[in-house]
mmCIF file of C-alpha atoms in Angstrom:
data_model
loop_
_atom_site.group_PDB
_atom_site.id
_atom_site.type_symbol
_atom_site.label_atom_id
_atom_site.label_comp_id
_atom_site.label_asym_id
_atom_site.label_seq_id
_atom_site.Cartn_x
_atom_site.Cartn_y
_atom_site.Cartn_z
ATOM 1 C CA UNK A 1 102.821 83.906 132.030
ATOM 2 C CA UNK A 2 104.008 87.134 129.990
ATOM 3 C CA UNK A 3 103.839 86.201 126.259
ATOM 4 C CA UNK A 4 106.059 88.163 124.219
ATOM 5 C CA UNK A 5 105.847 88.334 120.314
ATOM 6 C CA UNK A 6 108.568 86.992 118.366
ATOM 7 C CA UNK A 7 110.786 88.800 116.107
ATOM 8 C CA UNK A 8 109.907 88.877 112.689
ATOM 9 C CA UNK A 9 110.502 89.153 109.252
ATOM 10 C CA UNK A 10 108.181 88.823 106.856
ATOM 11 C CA UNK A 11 108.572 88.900 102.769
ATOM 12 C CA UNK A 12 105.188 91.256 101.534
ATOM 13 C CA UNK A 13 105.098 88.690 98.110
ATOM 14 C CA UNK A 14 104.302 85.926 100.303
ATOM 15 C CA UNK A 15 101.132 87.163 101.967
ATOM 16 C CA UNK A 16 98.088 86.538 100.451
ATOM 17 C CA UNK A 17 95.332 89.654 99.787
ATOM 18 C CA UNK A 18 92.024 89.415 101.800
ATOM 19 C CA UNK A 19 89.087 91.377 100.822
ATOM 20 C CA UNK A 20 88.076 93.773 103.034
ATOM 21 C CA UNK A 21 85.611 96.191 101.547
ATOM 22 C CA UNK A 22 84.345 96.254 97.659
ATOM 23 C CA UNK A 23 87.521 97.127 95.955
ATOM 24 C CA UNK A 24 89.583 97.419 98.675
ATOM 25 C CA UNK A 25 91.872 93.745 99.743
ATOM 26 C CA UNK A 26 94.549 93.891 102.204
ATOM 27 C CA UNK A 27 97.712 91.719 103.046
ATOM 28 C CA UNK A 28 97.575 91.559 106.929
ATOM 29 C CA UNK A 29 101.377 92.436 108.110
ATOM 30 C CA UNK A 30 100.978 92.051 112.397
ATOM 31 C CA UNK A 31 98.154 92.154 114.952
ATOM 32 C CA UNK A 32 98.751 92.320 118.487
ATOM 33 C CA UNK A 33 96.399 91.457 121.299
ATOM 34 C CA UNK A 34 97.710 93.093 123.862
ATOM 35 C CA UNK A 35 97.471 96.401 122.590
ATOM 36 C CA UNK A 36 94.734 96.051 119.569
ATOM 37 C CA UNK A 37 97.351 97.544 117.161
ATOM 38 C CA UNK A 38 97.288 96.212 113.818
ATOM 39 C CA UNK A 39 99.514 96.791 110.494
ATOM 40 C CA UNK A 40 98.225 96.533 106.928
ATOM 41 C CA UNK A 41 98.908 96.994 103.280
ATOM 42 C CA UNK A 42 95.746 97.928 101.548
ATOM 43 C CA UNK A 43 94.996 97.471 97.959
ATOM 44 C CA UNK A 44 92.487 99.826 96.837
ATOM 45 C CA UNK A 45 91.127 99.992 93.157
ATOM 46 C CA UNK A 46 90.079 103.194 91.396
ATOM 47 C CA UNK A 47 86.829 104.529 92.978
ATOM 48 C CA UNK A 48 86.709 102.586 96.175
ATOM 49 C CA UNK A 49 86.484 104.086 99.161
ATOM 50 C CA UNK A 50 86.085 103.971 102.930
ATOM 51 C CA UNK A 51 82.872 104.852 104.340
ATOM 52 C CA UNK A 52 82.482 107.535 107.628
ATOM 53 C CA UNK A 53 84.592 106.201 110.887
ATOM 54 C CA UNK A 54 86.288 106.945 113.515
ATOM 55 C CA UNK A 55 89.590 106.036 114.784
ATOM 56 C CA UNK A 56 89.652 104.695 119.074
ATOM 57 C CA UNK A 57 93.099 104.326 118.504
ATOM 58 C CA UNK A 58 95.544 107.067 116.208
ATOM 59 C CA UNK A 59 96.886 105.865 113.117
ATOM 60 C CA UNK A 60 99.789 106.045 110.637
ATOM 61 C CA UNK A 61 99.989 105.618 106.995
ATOM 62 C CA UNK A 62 102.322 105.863 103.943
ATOM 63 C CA UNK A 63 101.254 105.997 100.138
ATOM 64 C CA UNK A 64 103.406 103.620 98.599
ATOM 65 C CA UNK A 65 101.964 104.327 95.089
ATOM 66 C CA UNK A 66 98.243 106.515 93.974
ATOM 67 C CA UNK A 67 96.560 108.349 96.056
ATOM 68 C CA UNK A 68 93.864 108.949 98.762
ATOM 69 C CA UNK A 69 91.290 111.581 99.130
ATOM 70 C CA UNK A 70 90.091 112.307 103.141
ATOM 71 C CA UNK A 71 89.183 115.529 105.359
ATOM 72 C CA UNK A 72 92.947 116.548 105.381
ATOM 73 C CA UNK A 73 93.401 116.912 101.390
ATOM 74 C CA UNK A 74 94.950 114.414 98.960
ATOM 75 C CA UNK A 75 98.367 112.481 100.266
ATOM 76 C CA UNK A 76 99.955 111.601 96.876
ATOM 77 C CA UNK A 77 102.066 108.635 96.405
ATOM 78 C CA UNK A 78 105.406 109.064 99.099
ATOM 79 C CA UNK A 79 103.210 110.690 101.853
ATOM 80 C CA UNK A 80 103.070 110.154 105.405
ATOM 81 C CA UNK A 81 100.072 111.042 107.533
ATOM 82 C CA UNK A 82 99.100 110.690 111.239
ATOM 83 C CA UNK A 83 95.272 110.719 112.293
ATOM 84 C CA UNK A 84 94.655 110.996 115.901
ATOM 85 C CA UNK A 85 92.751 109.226 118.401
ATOM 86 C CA UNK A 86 88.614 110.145 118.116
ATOM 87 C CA UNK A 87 89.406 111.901 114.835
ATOM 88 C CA UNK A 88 86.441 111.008 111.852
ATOM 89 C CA UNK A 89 87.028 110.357 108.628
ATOM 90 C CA UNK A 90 83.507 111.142 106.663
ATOM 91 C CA UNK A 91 84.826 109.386 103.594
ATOM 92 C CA UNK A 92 88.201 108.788 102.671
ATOM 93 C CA UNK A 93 88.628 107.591 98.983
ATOM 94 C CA UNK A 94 91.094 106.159 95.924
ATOM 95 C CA UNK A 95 90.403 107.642 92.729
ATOM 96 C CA UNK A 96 93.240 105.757 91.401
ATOM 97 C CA UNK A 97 95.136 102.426 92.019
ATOM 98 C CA UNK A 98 96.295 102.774 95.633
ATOM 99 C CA UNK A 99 98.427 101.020 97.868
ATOM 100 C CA UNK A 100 98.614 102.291 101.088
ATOM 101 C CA UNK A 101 101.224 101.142 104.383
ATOM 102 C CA UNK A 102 98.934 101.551 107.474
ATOM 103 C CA UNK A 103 99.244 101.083 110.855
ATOM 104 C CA UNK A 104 96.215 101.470 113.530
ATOM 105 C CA UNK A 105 96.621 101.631 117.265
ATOM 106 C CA UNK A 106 93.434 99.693 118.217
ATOM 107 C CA UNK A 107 90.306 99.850 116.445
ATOM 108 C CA UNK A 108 88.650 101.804 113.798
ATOM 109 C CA UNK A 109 84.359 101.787 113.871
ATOM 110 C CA UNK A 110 82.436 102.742 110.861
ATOM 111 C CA UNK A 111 79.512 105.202 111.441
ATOM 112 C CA UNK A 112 75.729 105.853 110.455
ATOM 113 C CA UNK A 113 74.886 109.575 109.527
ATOM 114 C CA UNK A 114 73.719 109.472 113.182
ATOM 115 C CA UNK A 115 77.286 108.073 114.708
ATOM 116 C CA UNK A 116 75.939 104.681 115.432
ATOM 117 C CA UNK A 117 78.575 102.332 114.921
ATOM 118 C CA UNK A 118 77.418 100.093 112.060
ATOM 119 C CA UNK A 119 81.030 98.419 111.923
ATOM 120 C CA UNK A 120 83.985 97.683 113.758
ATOM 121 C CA UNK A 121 87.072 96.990 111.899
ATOM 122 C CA UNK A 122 89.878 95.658 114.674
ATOM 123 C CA UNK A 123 92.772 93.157 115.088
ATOM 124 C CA UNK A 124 90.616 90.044 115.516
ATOM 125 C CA UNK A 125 88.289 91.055 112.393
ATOM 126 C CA UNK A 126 91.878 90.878 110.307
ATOM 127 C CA UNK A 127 92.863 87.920 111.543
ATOM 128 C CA UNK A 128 89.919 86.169 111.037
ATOM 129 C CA UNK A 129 89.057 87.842 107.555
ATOM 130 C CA UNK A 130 93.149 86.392 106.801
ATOM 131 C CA UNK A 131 92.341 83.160 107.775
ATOM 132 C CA UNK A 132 89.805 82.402 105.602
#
């Protein structure tokens, strides 16, 4: 039996925020199982940040308002950014009031100075983080 997902429309002011990281909550917009891909808006108050990962699955983002600090420069509020499959982030940071629009296509693991995954951040860790 082939399960397919539902259409759907969803109204952002109805979603509650989850915390993810210190100073960072997100509103959890889709997850799929089948393919691990997952779509969030992030929250992200001045000075938080993202520690060192790596993407094992590319992902897409928009600024909808501040702005975020990675390896590729700053992407100011209205930019759109692609990051590739295997690509590492070392730190990626908000030194303002972000929101950010972002879509990953499986998961994204957090890394030790050595590249031992101390985290994994993935469609079933949102869903469970959303559900309380």
């Amino acid at each position: 039996n082939m399960t397919i997902v539902p259409e759907l429309l969803t109204t952002p002011a109805d979603i509650d925020w989850f915390n993810l990281v210190e100073g960072i909550d997100f509103k959890l917009f889709f997850t799929s199982k089948e393919t691990g891909r997952w779509t969030v808006l992030l929250r992200c108050q001045p000075g938080s940040s993202f520690p060192r990962h790596r993407h094992l699955g590319a992902g897409e983002y928009y600024v909808v308002k501040g702005k975020m600090e990675y390896r590729m420069g700053t992407a100011l509020e209205g930019t759109y950014g692609y990051e590739p499959l295997d690509v590492i982030h070392n730190l990626t940071s908000f030194p303002e009031y972000t929101e950010l629009y972002f879509t990953n296509h499986g998961p994204v693991v957090f890394l030790d100075e050595e590249d031992n995954v101390t985290s994994i951040l993935d469609h079933s860790l949102l869903t469970e983080l959303s559900n309380g």
